[in-house]
mmCIF file of C-alpha atoms in Angstrom:
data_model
loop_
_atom_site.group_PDB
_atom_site.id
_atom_site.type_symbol
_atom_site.label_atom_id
_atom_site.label_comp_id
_atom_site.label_asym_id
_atom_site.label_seq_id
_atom_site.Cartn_x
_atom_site.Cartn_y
_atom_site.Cartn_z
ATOM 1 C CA UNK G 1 0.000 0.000 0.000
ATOM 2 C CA UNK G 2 1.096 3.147 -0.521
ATOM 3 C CA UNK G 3 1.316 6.231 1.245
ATOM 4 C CA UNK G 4 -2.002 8.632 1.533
ATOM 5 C CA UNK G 5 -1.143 12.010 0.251
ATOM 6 C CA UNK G 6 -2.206 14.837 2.548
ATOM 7 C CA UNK G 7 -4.482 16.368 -0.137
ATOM 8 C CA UNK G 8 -5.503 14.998 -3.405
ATOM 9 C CA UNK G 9 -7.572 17.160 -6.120
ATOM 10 C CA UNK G 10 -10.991 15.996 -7.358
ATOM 11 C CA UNK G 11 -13.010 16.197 -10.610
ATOM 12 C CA UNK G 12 -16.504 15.180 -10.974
ATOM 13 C CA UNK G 13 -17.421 15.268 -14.976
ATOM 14 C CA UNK G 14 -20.969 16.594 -15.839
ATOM 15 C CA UNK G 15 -22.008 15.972 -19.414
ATOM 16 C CA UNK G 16 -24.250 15.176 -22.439
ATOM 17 C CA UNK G 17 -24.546 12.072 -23.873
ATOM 18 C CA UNK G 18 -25.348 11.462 -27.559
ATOM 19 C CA UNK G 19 -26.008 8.119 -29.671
ATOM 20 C CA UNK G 20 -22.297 7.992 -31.461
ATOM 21 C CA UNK G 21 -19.879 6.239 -29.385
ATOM 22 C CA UNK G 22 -16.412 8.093 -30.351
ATOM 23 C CA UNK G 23 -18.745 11.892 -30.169
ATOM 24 C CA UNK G 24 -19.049 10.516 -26.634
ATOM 25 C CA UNK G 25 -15.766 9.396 -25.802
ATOM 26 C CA UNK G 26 -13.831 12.628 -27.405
ATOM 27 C CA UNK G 27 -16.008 14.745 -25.539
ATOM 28 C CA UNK G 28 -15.116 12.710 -22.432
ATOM 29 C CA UNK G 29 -11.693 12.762 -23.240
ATOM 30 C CA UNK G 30 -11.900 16.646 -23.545
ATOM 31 C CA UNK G 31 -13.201 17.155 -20.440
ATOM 32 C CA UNK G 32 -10.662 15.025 -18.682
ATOM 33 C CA UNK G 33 -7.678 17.296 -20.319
ATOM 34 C CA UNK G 34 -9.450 20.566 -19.031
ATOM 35 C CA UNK G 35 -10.011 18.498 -15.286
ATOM 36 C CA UNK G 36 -6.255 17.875 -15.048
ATOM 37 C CA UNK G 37 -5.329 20.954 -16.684
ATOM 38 C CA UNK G 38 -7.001 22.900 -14.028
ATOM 39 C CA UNK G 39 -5.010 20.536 -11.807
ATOM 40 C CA UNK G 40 -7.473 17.438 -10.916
ATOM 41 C CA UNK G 41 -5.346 14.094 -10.217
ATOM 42 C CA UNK G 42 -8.059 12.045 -9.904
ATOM 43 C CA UNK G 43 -11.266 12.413 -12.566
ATOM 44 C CA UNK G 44 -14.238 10.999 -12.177
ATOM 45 C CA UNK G 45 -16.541 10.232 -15.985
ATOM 46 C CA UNK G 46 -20.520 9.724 -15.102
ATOM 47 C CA UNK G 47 -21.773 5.906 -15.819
ATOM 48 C CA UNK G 48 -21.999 4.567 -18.685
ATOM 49 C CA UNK G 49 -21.128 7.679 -21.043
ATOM 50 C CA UNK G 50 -20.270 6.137 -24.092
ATOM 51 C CA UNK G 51 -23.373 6.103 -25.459
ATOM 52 C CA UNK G 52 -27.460 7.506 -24.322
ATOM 53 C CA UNK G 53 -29.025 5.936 -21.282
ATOM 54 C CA UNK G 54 -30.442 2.679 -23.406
ATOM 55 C CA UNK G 55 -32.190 1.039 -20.394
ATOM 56 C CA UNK G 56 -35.176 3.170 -20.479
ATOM 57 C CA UNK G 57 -36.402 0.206 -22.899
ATOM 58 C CA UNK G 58 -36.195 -3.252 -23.158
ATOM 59 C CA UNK G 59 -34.384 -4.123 -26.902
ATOM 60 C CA UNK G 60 -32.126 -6.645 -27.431
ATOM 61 C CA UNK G 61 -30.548 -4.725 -29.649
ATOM 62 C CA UNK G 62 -28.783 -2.650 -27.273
ATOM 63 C CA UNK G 63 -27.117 -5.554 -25.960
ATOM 64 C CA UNK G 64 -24.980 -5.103 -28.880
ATOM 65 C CA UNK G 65 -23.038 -2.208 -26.864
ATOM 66 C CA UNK G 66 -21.314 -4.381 -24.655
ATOM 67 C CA UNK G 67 -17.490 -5.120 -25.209
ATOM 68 C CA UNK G 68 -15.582 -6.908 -23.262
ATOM 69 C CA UNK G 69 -12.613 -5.389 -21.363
ATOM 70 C CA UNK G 70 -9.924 -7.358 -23.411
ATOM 71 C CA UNK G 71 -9.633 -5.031 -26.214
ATOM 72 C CA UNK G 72 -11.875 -2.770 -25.542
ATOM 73 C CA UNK G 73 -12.574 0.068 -28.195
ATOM 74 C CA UNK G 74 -11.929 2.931 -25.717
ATOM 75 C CA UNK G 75 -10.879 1.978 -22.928
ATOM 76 C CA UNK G 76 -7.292 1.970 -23.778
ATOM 77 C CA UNK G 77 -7.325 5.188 -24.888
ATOM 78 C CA UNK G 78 -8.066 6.289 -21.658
ATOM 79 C CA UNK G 79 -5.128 4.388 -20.275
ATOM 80 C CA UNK G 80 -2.618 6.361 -22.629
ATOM 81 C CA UNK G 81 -4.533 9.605 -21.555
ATOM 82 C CA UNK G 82 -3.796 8.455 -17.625
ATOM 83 C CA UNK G 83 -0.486 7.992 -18.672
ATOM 84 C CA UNK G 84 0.267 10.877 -20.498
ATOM 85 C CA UNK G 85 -2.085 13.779 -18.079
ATOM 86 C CA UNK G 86 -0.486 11.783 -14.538
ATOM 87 C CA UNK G 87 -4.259 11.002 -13.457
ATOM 88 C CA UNK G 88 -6.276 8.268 -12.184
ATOM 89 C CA UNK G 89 -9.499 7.650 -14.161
ATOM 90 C CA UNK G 90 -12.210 5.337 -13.117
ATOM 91 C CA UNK G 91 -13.983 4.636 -16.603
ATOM 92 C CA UNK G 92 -17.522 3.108 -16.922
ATOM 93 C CA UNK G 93 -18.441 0.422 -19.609
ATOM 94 C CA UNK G 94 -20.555 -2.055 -20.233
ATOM 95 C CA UNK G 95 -19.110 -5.095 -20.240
ATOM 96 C CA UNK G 96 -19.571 -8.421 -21.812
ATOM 97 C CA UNK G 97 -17.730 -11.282 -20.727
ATOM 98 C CA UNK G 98 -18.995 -14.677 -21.601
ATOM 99 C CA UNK G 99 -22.815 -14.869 -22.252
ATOM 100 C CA UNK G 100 -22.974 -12.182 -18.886
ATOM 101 C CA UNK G 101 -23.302 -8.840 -19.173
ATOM 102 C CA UNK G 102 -22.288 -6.125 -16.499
ATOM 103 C CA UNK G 103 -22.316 -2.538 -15.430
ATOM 104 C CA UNK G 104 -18.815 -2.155 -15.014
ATOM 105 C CA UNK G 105 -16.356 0.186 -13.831
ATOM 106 C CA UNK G 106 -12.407 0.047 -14.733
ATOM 107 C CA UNK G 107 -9.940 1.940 -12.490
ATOM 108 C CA UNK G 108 -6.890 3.096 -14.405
ATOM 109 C CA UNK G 109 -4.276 4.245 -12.735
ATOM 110 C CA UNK G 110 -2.016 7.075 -13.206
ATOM 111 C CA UNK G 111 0.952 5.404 -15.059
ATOM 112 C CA UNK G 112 -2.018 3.921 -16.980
ATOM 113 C CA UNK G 113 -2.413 0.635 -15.148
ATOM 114 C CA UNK G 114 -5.862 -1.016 -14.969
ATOM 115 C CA UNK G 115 -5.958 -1.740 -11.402
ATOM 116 C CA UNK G 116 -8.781 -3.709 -11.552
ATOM 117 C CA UNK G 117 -12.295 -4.139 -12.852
ATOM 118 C CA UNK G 118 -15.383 -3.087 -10.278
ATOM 119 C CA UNK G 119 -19.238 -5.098 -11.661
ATOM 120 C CA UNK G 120 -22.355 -3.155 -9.961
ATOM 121 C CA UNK G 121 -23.748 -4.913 -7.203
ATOM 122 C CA UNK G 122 -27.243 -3.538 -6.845
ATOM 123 C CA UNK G 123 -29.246 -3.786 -10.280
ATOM 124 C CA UNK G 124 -32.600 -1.213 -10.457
ATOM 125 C CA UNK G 125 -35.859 -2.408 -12.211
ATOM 126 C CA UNK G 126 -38.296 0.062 -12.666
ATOM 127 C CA UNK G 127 -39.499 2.390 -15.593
ATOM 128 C CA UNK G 128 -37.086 4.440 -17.610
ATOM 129 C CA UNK G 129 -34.409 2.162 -15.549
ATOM 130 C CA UNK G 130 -34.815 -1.320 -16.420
ATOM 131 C CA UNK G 131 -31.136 -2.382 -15.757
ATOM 132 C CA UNK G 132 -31.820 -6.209 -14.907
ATOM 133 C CA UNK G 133 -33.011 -6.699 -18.268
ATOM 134 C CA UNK G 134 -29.506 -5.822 -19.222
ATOM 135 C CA UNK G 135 -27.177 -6.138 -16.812
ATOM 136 C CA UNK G 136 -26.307 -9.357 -14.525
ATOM 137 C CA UNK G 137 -25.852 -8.863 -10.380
ATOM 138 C CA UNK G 138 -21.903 -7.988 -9.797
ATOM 139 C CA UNK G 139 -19.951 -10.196 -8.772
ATOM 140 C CA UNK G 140 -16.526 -8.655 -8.179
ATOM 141 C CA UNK G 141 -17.832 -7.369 -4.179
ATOM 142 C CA UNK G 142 -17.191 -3.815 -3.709
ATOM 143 C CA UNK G 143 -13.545 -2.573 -4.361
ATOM 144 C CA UNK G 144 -11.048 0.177 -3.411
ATOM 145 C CA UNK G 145 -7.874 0.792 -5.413
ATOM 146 C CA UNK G 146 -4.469 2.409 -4.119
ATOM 147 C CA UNK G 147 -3.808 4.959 -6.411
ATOM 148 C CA UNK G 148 -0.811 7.075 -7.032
ATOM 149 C CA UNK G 149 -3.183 9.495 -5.820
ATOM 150 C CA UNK G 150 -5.189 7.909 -2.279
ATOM 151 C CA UNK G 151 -6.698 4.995 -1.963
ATOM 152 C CA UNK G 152 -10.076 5.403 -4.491
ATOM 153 C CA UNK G 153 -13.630 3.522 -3.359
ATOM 154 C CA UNK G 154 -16.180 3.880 -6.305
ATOM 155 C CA UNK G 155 -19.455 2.624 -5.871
ATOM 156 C CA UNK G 156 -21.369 2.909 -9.542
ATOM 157 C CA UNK G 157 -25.097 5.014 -9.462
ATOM 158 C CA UNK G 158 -28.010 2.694 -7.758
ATOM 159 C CA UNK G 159 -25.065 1.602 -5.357
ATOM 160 C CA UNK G 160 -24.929 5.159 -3.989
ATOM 161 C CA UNK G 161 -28.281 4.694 -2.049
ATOM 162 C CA UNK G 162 -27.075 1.594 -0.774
ATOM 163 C CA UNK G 163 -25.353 2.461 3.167
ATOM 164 C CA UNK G 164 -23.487 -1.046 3.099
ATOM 165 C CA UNK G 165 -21.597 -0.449 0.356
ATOM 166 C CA UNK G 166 -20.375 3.145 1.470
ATOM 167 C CA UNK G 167 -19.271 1.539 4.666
ATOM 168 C CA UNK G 168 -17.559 -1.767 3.045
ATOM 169 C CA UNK G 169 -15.430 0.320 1.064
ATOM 170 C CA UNK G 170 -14.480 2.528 4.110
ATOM 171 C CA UNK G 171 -13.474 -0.591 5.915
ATOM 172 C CA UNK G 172 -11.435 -1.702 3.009
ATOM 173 C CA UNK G 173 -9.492 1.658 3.481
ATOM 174 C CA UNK G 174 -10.716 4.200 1.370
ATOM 175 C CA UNK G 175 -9.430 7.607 1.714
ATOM 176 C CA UNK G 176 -13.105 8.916 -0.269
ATOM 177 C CA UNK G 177 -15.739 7.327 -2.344
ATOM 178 C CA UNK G 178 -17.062 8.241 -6.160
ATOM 179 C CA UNK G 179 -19.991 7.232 -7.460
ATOM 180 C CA UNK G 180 -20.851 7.551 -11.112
ATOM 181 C CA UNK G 181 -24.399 8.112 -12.187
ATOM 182 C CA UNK G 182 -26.820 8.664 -14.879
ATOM 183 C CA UNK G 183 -30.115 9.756 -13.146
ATOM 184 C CA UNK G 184 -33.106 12.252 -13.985
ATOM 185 C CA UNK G 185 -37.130 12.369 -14.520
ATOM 186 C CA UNK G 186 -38.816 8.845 -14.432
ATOM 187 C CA UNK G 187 -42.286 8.386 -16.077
ATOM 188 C CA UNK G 188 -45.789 9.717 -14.703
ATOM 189 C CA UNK G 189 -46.886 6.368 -13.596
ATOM 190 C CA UNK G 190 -43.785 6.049 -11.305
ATOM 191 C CA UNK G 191 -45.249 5.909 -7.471
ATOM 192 C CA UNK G 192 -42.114 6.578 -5.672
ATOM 193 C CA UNK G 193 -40.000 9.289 -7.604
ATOM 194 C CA UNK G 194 -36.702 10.543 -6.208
ATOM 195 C CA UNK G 195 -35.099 14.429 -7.216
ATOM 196 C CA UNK G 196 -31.537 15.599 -6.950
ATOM 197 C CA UNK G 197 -32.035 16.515 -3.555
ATOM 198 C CA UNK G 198 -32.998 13.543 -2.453
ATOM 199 C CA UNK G 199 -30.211 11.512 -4.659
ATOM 200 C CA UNK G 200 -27.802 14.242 -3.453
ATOM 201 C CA UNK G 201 -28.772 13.497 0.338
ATOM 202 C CA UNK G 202 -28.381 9.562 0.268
ATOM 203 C CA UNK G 203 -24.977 10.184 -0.557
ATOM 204 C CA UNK G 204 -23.971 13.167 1.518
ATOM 205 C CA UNK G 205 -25.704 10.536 4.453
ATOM 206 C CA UNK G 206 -22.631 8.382 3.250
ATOM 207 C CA UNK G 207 -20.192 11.176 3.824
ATOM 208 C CA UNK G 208 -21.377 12.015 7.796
ATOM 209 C CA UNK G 209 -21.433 8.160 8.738
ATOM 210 C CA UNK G 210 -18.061 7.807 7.507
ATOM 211 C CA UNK G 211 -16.478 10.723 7.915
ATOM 212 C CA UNK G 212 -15.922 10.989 3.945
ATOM 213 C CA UNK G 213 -15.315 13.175 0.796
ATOM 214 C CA UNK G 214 -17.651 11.831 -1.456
ATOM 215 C CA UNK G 215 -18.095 12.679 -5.412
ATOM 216 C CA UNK G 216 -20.569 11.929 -7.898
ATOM 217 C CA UNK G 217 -20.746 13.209 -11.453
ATOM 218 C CA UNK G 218 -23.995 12.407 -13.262
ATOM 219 C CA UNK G 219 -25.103 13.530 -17.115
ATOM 220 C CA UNK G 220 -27.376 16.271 -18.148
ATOM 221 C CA UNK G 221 -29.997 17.003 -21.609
ATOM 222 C CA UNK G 222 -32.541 15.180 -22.539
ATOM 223 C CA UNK G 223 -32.664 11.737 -23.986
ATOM 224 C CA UNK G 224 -34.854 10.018 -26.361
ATOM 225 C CA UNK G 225 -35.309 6.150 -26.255
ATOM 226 C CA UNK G 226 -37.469 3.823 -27.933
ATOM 227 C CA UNK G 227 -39.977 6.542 -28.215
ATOM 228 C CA UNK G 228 -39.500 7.395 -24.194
ATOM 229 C CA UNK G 229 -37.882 10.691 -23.260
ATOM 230 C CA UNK G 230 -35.761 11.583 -19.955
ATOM 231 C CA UNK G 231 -33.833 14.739 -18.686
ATOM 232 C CA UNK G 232 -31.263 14.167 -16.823
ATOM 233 C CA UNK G 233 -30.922 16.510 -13.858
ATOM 234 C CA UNK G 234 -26.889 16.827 -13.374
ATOM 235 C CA UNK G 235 -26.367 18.028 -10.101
ATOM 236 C CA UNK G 236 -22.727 16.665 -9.681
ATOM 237 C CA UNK G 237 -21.365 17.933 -6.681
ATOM 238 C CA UNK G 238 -18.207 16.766 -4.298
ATOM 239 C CA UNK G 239 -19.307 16.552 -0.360
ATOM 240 C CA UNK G 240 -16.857 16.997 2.759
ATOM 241 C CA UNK G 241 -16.000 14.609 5.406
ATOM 242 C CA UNK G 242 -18.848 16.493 7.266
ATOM 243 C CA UNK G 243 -21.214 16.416 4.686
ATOM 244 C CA UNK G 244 -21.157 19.839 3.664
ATOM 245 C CA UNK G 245 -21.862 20.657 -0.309
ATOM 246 C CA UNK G 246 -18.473 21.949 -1.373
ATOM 247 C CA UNK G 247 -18.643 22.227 -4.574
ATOM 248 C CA UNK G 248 -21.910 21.509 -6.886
ATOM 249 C CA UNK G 249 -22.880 22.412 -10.473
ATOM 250 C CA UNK G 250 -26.612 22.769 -11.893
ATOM 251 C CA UNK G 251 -29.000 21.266 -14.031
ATOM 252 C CA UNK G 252 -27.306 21.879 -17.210
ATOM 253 C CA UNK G 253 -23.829 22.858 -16.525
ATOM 254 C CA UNK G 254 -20.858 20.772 -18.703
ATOM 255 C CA UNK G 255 -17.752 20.072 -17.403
ATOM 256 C CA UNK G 256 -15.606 19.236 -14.556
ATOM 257 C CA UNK G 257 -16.007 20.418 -10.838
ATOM 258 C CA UNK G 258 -12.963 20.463 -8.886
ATOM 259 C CA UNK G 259 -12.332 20.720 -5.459
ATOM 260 C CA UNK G 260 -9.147 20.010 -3.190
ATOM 261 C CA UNK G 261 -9.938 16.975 -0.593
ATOM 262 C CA UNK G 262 -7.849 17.608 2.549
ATOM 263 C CA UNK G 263 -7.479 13.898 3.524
ATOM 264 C CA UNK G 264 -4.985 14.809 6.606
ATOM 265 C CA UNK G 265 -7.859 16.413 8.026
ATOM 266 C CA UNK G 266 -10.609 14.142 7.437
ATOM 267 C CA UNK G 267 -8.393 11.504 8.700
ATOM 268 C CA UNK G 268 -7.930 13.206 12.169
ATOM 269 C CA UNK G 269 -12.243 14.233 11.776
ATOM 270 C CA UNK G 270 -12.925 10.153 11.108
ATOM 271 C CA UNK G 271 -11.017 9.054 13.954
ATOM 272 C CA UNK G 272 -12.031 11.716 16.622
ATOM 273 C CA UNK G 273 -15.538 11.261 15.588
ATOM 274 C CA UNK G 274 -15.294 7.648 16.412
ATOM 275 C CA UNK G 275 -17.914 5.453 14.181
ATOM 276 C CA UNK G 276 -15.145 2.992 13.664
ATOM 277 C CA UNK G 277 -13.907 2.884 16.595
ATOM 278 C CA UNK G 278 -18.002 2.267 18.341
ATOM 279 C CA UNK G 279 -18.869 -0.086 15.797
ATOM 280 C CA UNK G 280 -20.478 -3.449 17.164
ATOM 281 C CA UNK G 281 -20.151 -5.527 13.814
ATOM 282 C CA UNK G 282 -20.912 -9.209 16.227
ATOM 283 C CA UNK G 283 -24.345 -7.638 16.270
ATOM 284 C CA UNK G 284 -24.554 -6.868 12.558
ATOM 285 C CA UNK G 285 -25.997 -10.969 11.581
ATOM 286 C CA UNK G 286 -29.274 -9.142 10.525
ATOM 287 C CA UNK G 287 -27.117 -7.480 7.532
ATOM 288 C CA UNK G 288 -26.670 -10.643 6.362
ATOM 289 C CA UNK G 289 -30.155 -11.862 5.468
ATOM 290 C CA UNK G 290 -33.145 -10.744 3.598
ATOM 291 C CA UNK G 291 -35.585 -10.542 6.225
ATOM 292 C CA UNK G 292 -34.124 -9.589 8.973
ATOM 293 C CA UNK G 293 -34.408 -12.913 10.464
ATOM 294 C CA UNK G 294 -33.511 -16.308 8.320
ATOM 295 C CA UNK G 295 -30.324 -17.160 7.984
ATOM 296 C CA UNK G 296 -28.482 -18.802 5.354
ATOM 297 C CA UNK G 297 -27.145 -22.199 5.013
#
């Protein structure tokens, strides 16, 4: 493991998505020379960028987007722009491998190393997200990379409402946790829908239990799918180890957000504040089941 730096300096990437894979990935790649021009070391792309939120719909057709990570078509271009900009990028993708198909997140170091390859564990179903048509569960467990620049913990978008895995990455050591996102409207008939505030508090929820930074960049416009329409409602934003909003861009801002994560000091906040020191994990079994109350095997 290497040694935390004192400070390390964020980007969150806010952007539009079209339906041409390299207008996509140049724009991406544009975005991540202005982030570490401005002086960002690590930069964080929203989910699944390369192409327009498909799973609004069901169409097997879109299955066709999937590559796997051998080979990749863009992947390794974002390695040589690691390499050559001294930043760590963790790049969403959807993967194929084998007849499964995953949500997947690659983190590339800054040499240009893939450190490793991250599957989403928690899969939404509902309209204008039907991911489990798509995607299969992860089945990597939750990860956190040591970087040249901290040690990185990056959950991908339905994860981030998910408490366990902010906290299983914080055990694992991360110095602050990313989440990647593409979120907006849902349809009329929906029951239960969310807003940026409430998608923005779920995470900054994360970043007071753990005594975190946390980051999320998301995508903005409007999208048209098999006839269905969403607007994406950006909102990126990076959160302190106290859960204030630091930094935060609007509904239809493009571009990076940067903001300098003093991890000395959240370091000396986490362990003063004691949640990791008061934890009572023997009493935790409940976690472990579905209902509170059966356990397995």
């Amino acid at each position: 493991m290497t040694r935390t730096p004192d400070t390390v300096h964020l980007a969150v990437v806010q952007m539009h998505m079209t339906d041409q894979l390299e207008d996509n990935v140049e724009r991406a790649a544009e975005h991540v020379r202005e982030a570490a021009r401005r002086g960002a070391q690590v930069i964080l792309l929203p989910e699944l960028f390369e192409n327009l939120y498909f799973c609004q719909v069901e169409r097997e057709d879109y299955f066709g987007l999937a590559h796997p990570l051998e080979g990749h078509p863009f992947i390794g271009r974002f390695q040589e722009l690691a390499r050559e900009l001294n930043v760590v990028l963790p790049v969403s993708y959807f993967e194929k491998a084998g007849q499964a198909h995953y949500n997947s997140l690659v983190c590339i170091d800054a040499g240009g190393e893939l450190l490793g390859n991250y599957r989403k564990t928690h899969i939404p179903d509902g309209p204008g997200y039907e991911e489990k048509y798509y995607f299969n569960p992860g089945d990597t467990g939750f990860k956190v990379w040591d970087t040249r620049f901290g040690r990185v913990g990056v959950g991908i978008c339905w994860d981030q409402w998910y408490p366990e895995t902010a906290r299983v990455m914080m055990l694992q050591g991360a110095d602050f946790l990313l989440y990647p996102t593409a979120i907006g409207s849902e349809p009329a008939e929906v029951e239960t829908p969310n807003n940026h505030q409430m998608w923005q508090r779920a995470m900054v929820g994360h970043a007071v239990s753990n005594s975190s930074y946390v980051g999320s960049s998301n995508r903005i416009g409007k999208e048209i799918v098999g006839g269905l329409e969403q607007t994406y409602y950006g909102h990126s934003f990076i959160s302190d180890y106290t859960g204030e909003l630091v930094a935060e861009l609007g509904d239809s801002e493009e571009g990076p957000l940067l903001h300098e994560l003093n991890l000395k000091e959240a370091r000396k906040f986490r362990a003063g504040m004691g949640f990791f020191r008061d934890r009572r994990p023997e009493l935790y079994g409940p976690l472990l089941t579905t209902d509170g109350v059966t356990r397995r095997g």
